[in-house]
Amino acid sequence: MTEKIPYKIYLEEDEMPKSWYNMRADMVNKPAPLLNPATKKPMSAEELEAVFCSELVQQELDNENAYIEIPQEIRDFYKMYRPSPLVRAYCLEKKLDTPAKIYYKFEGNNTSGSHKLNSAIAQAYYAKKQGLKGVTTETGAGQWGTALSMACAYLELDCKVYMVKVSYEQKPFRREVMRVYGASVTPSPSETTQVGRKILAAHPGTTGSLGCAISEAVEVAVGTPGYRYVLGSVLNQVMLHQSVIGLETKAALDKYGIKPDIIIGCAGGGSNLGGLIAPFMGEKIRGEADYRIIAVEPASCPSFTRGVFAYDFCDTGMVCPLAKMYTLGSDFIPAANHAGGLRYHGMSPVLSQLYHDGYMEATSVTQTRVFEAAEQFARVEGILPAPESSHAIRVAIDEALKCKETGEEKTIVFGLTGTGYFDMVAYEKFHDGNMDDYIPTDEELAKFRLNLPKVD
Ligand SMILES: *Cc1c(COP(=O)(O)O)cnc(C)c1O
């Protein structure tokens, strides 16, 4: 290839994906089904439809169709902020003095500041199409709540967000952005739900958790006519919607004849990584190409690297279906970690199965090293990265430095999932040397495993 690779590769409008890609269709071992927590039997479509929108239930259960058309209205919305650029990190490469070629797919170029809008608009669209009045959800750090608020505002749907109390108090600006887009935001646990009141009675003064906010949002959705619950990660349908990231990345690379060697993404519930790797993983499963795929998680919440592959509750209140995934146990609460989006105890069942079957690797990194990488990146590439995204930056830099040692010219692609403007308290802690690098001990982790549900 003699042509110089542009600093940013954008696709033309007619090169944009028209369908999402469903990795499950190509998977040899399909992800295990969601189970009803009471009967331990696979959830039927009918049961799921009490909680989720009907069309999304179809997508959730669809292990057959490799391509699912993206409705025109969603494609029109995507056009407002997509295609997202695939950026050649020339400046970072130069700074690292590495022969590696580094690319990142930047998903932070929308007001919500992350990739979550890709699934938010899809879920809101199907809720609207079903004639619903509104949706409920939870948000931790606030990126998902913000994305969903934007999507609901656009489609004129009501949006009720349960926000983990500690974030509600510490991130007032996130909360206000959601309110700009018309969402109602309730700190969780709250007195507005049965499960919230129960948790408050048992743990007075608790600052909440994602698992507990999920329980509240589900209770409200199930108990309010015309409402359904939507979730920003973990579920199969979310992986599907996020495949738009990987499809664009693959199209952009193919345009210039570039073949990646290593693909890296941070993993909270797995949606950005699942989306980024989707078409590449498809090739890998079908035996058409090979890639090293690396999931990066925080050392304080190491679901892949130190969890178990088992059925577990998705929420603390134990109202949600059971999912078979890499998990730390549903009442695991990670030490204060500033990558709010990576604090979930479990992992996507799709990625869990692929990891279990040896199709991808996982590694964990400590916070201080993550913020070092974030700052190094910001100073040469300009973008102020989200702490979550910076986990991927860390490992991309580490891999590029290995190439420097060996002289190998590997091509590295990583997902830059979002911007960190609302995470300045975290950056402040880093600058002031107050960052905590706590890693849970084996004994602590073992304790949470005792509460895994028994499924035979
Ligand atoms: C939510 C979030 C993540 C983690 O979620 P996944 O479902 O694992 O992708 C990563 N980065 C950003 C910026 C996020 O908002």
mmCIF file of C-alpha atoms in Angstrom, residues 5-11 15 83-88 103 105 248-249 251-256 258:
data_model
loop_
_atom_site.group_PDB
_atom_site.id
_atom_site.type_symbol
_atom_site.label_atom_id
_atom_site.label_comp_id
_atom_site.label_asym_id
_atom_site.label_seq_id
_atom_site.Cartn_x
_atom_site.Cartn_y
_atom_site.Cartn_z
ATOM 1 C CA ILE A 5 -3.123 6.455 5.568
ATOM 2 C CA PRO A 6 -5.135 9.545 6.515
ATOM 3 C CA TYR A 7 -4.917 10.801 10.073
ATOM 4 C CA LYS A 8 -8.623 10.092 10.391
ATOM 5 C CA ILE A 9 -10.475 7.552 8.293
ATOM 6 C CA TYR A 10 -14.134 8.401 7.813
ATOM 7 C CA LEU A 11 -16.626 6.356 5.832
ATOM 8 C CA GLU A 15 -20.452 2.953 3.169
ATOM 9 C CA PRO A 83 -19.531 7.518 11.220
ATOM 10 C CA SER A 84 -17.136 7.922 14.101
ATOM 11 C CA PRO A 85 -13.533 8.427 13.032
ATOM 12 C CA LEU A 86 -10.955 5.669 13.021
ATOM 13 C CA VAL A 87 -7.862 7.632 13.976
ATOM 14 C CA ARG A 88 -4.268 6.680 13.269
ATOM 15 C CA TYR A 103 -5.451 3.072 15.528
ATOM 16 C CA LYS A 105 -12.034 4.106 17.033
ATOM 17 C CA GLU A 248 -17.429 0.745 10.650
ATOM 18 C CA THR A 249 -13.932 -0.051 11.895
ATOM 19 C CA ALA A 251 -14.963 -1.099 6.579
ATOM 20 C CA ALA A 252 -12.495 1.731 7.253
ATOM 21 C CA LEU A 253 -9.548 -0.672 7.599
ATOM 22 C CA ASP A 254 -10.561 -2.645 4.518
ATOM 23 C CA LYS A 255 -10.715 0.588 2.526
ATOM 24 C CA TYR A 256 -6.966 0.957 3.012
ATOM 25 C CA ILE A 258 -5.105 -2.699 6.697
#
